[in-house]
Amino acid sequence: MQPLAIAVAQPPSHPYDVAANARAHAEVVRAACARVVVFPELSLTGYHLDVPILDPADPRLEPLVTACAQTGSIALAGAPVDGPHIAVLAVDGTGASVAYRKMWLGEEEAHRFRPAPPRACSPSTAGAWAWPCARTP
């Protein structure tokens, strides 16, 4: 059995520019040589609380999906999603899905976003990302 290689990355952020940020994330995924690459909160949009909601099927994420397909990696990247919630997208070679929605918001975040209910894992990712669901407040 091979060890699980995990990389934590913080590429330069381009405020409000999902396409540029997805390309930067893709470069990091290719360079990381890791099975899982973890990025910061709201990394795909820049940490600006007024950013538009990002659909996980957005075609601007394609460079990141392609990089994950080429490397066999999973990228965990931050984005605002419908709800509205601050979320983690799990991106692999087949696309992106919401893996986790933030439950405890900071004061400024709460003006724009809603907290997710406890144990708010996506049904499509619950098996792969069960660790957030196992935690209790």
mmCIF file of C-alpha atoms in Angstrom:
data_model
loop_
_atom_site.group_PDB
_atom_site.id
_atom_site.type_symbol
_atom_site.label_atom_id
_atom_site.label_comp_id
_atom_site.label_asym_id
_atom_site.label_seq_id
_atom_site.Cartn_x
_atom_site.Cartn_y
_atom_site.Cartn_z
ATOM 1 C CA MET A 1 0.000 0.000 0.000
ATOM 2 C CA GLN A 2 1.316 3.425 -0.944
ATOM 3 C CA PRO A 3 1.293 6.228 1.642
ATOM 4 C CA LEU A 4 -1.264 8.966 1.140
ATOM 5 C CA ALA A 5 0.487 12.158 0.001
ATOM 6 C CA ILE A 6 -1.355 15.342 0.973
ATOM 7 C CA ALA A 7 -0.288 18.827 -0.083
ATOM 8 C CA VAL A 8 -1.477 22.136 1.329
ATOM 9 C CA ALA A 9 -1.209 25.008 -1.127
ATOM 10 C CA GLN A 10 -1.910 28.706 -1.358
ATOM 11 C CA PRO A 11 -1.369 29.966 -4.905
ATOM 12 C CA PRO A 12 -1.625 33.681 -5.661
ATOM 13 C CA SER A 13 -5.268 34.715 -5.718
ATOM 14 C CA HIS A 14 -6.909 36.783 -8.436
ATOM 15 C CA PRO A 15 -9.917 38.523 -6.826
ATOM 16 C CA TYR A 16 -13.235 37.594 -8.439
ATOM 17 C CA ASP A 17 -11.469 35.718 -11.291
ATOM 18 C CA VAL A 18 -12.532 32.074 -11.097
ATOM 19 C CA ALA A 19 -10.899 31.196 -14.424
ATOM 20 C CA ALA A 20 -7.480 32.546 -13.406
ATOM 21 C CA ASN A 21 -7.717 30.954 -9.968
ATOM 22 C CA ALA A 22 -8.720 27.582 -11.441
ATOM 23 C CA ARG A 23 -5.679 27.735 -13.741
ATOM 24 C CA ALA A 24 -3.422 28.590 -10.782
ATOM 25 C CA HIS A 25 -4.912 25.729 -8.766
ATOM 26 C CA ALA A 26 -4.326 23.388 -11.722
ATOM 27 C CA GLU A 27 -0.649 24.354 -11.877
ATOM 28 C CA VAL A 28 -0.268 23.602 -8.187
ATOM 29 C CA VAL A 29 -2.022 20.234 -8.524
ATOM 30 C CA ARG A 30 0.366 19.245 -11.307
ATOM 31 C CA ALA A 31 3.413 20.338 -9.298
ATOM 32 C CA ALA A 32 2.318 18.866 -5.954
ATOM 33 C CA CYS A 33 2.740 15.151 -6.732
ATOM 34 C CA ALA A 34 0.052 14.476 -4.121
ATOM 35 C CA ARG A 35 -3.137 12.443 -4.047
ATOM 36 C CA VAL A 36 -4.975 15.243 -2.190
ATOM 37 C CA VAL A 37 -4.260 18.966 -2.569
ATOM 38 C CA VAL A 38 -5.959 21.276 -0.068
ATOM 39 C CA PHE A 39 -6.522 24.965 -0.826
ATOM 40 C CA PRO A 40 -7.746 27.826 1.436
ATOM 41 C CA GLU A 41 -11.284 28.973 2.064
ATOM 42 C CA LEU A 42 -12.815 30.765 -0.951
ATOM 43 C CA SER A 43 -9.621 30.106 -2.895
ATOM 44 C CA LEU A 44 -11.404 29.880 -6.250
ATOM 45 C CA THR A 45 -12.838 33.395 -5.960
ATOM 46 C CA GLY A 46 -10.518 35.130 -3.553
ATOM 47 C CA TYR A 47 -11.643 35.812 -0.001
ATOM 48 C CA HIS A 48 -14.177 38.520 -0.766
ATOM 49 C CA LEU A 49 -17.562 38.109 0.829
ATOM 50 C CA ASP A 50 -19.434 39.735 -2.066
ATOM 51 C CA VAL A 51 -18.311 37.219 -4.702
ATOM 52 C CA PRO A 52 -20.990 35.550 -6.826
ATOM 53 C CA ILE A 53 -22.087 31.994 -6.118
ATOM 54 C CA LEU A 54 -20.066 29.385 -8.011
ATOM 55 C CA ASP A 55 -21.851 26.397 -9.525
ATOM 56 C CA PRO A 56 -19.682 23.263 -9.175
ATOM 57 C CA ALA A 57 -20.447 22.542 -12.856
ATOM 58 C CA ASP A 58 -19.047 25.922 -13.952
ATOM 59 C CA PRO A 59 -16.903 25.431 -17.093
ATOM 60 C CA ARG A 60 -14.257 27.800 -15.699
ATOM 61 C CA LEU A 61 -13.231 24.939 -13.369
ATOM 62 C CA GLU A 62 -12.239 22.730 -16.333
ATOM 63 C CA PRO A 63 -8.466 23.403 -16.067
ATOM 64 C CA LEU A 64 -8.563 22.139 -12.479
ATOM 65 C CA VAL A 65 -10.681 19.101 -13.409
ATOM 66 C CA THR A 66 -8.228 18.289 -16.211
ATOM 67 C CA ALA A 67 -5.202 18.610 -13.908
ATOM 68 C CA CYS A 68 -6.851 16.271 -11.406
ATOM 69 C CA ALA A 69 -7.594 13.774 -14.178
ATOM 70 C CA GLN A 70 -4.002 13.904 -15.413
ATOM 71 C CA THR A 71 -2.496 13.413 -11.954
ATOM 72 C CA GLY A 72 -5.103 11.226 -10.260
ATOM 73 C CA SER A 73 -5.422 13.905 -7.585
ATOM 74 C CA ILE A 74 -8.338 15.313 -5.672
ATOM 75 C CA ALA A 75 -8.332 19.069 -5.056
ATOM 76 C CA LEU A 76 -10.246 20.485 -2.111
ATOM 77 C CA ALA A 77 -10.868 24.100 -3.050
ATOM 78 C CA GLY A 78 -12.933 26.827 -1.422
ATOM 79 C CA ALA A 79 -15.893 28.468 -3.155
ATOM 80 C CA PRO A 80 -19.193 30.183 -2.387
ATOM 81 C CA VAL A 81 -22.082 27.889 -3.331
ATOM 82 C CA ASP A 82 -25.849 28.033 -3.461
ATOM 83 C CA GLY A 83 -27.455 28.531 -0.085
ATOM 84 C CA PRO A 84 -25.492 30.755 0.042
ATOM 85 C CA HIS A 85 -22.736 28.839 1.839
ATOM 86 C CA ILE A 86 -18.964 28.971 2.096
ATOM 87 C CA ALA A 87 -17.992 25.529 0.875
ATOM 88 C CA VAL A 88 -15.255 23.114 -0.026
ATOM 89 C CA LEU A 89 -15.473 21.668 -3.509
ATOM 90 C CA ALA A 90 -14.018 18.223 -4.089
ATOM 91 C CA VAL A 91 -12.582 18.328 -7.597
ATOM 92 C CA ASP A 92 -11.365 15.195 -9.345
ATOM 93 C CA GLY A 93 -10.994 14.073 -12.924
ATOM 94 C CA THR A 94 -14.753 13.759 -13.373
ATOM 95 C CA GLY A 95 -15.772 17.195 -12.116
ATOM 96 C CA ALA A 96 -16.526 19.104 -8.940
ATOM 97 C CA SER A 97 -19.053 18.596 -6.174
ATOM 98 C CA VAL A 98 -19.747 20.202 -2.836
ATOM 99 C CA ALA A 99 -17.943 18.164 -0.196
ATOM 100 C CA TYR A 100 -18.593 20.379 2.805
ATOM 101 C CA ARG A 101 -20.432 23.557 3.774
ATOM 102 C CA LYS A 102 -19.071 25.740 6.569
ATOM 103 C CA MET A 103 -21.093 25.449 9.773
ATOM 104 C CA TRP A 104 -19.577 28.139 11.988
ATOM 105 C CA LEU A 105 -19.347 31.529 10.324
ATOM 106 C CA GLY A 106 -17.417 34.592 11.410
ATOM 107 C CA GLU A 107 -19.405 37.733 12.162
ATOM 108 C CA GLU A 108 -18.837 39.346 8.747
ATOM 109 C CA GLU A 109 -19.424 36.062 6.916
ATOM 110 C CA ALA A 110 -22.822 35.709 8.587
ATOM 111 C CA HIS A 111 -24.018 38.903 6.884
ATOM 112 C CA ARG A 112 -23.747 37.206 3.473
ATOM 113 C CA PHE A 113 -23.683 33.443 4.024
ATOM 114 C CA ARG A 114 -25.772 30.929 5.937
ATOM 115 C CA PRO A 115 -24.268 28.333 8.240
ATOM 116 C CA ALA A 116 -24.745 24.765 7.130
ATOM 117 C CA PRO A 117 -26.594 22.523 9.528
ATOM 118 C CA PRO A 118 -24.391 20.131 11.499
ATOM 119 C CA ARG A 119 -23.462 17.031 9.520
ATOM 120 C CA ALA A 120 -24.063 18.787 6.230
ATOM 121 C CA CYS A 121 -22.164 16.442 3.940
ATOM 122 C CA SER A 122 -23.266 16.060 0.373
ATOM 123 C CA PRO A 123 -24.853 12.641 -0.240
ATOM 124 C CA SER A 124 -22.575 12.205 -3.248
ATOM 125 C CA THR A 125 -19.446 12.711 -1.172
ATOM 126 C CA ALA A 126 -20.482 11.339 2.210
ATOM 127 C CA GLY A 127 -18.523 8.131 1.726
ATOM 128 C CA ALA A 128 -15.325 9.829 0.637
ATOM 129 C CA TRP A 129 -15.574 12.805 2.978
ATOM 130 C CA ALA A 130 -17.244 11.338 6.045
ATOM 131 C CA TRP A 131 -14.796 12.973 8.463
ATOM 132 C CA PRO A 132 -16.683 16.325 8.636
ATOM 133 C CA CYS A 133 -19.911 14.454 9.328
ATOM 134 C CA ALA A 134 -18.399 12.530 12.210
ATOM 135 C CA ARG A 135 -17.577 15.679 14.170
ATOM 136 C CA THR A 136 -20.048 17.114 16.611
ATOM 137 C CA PRO A 137 -20.337 20.718 17.776
#
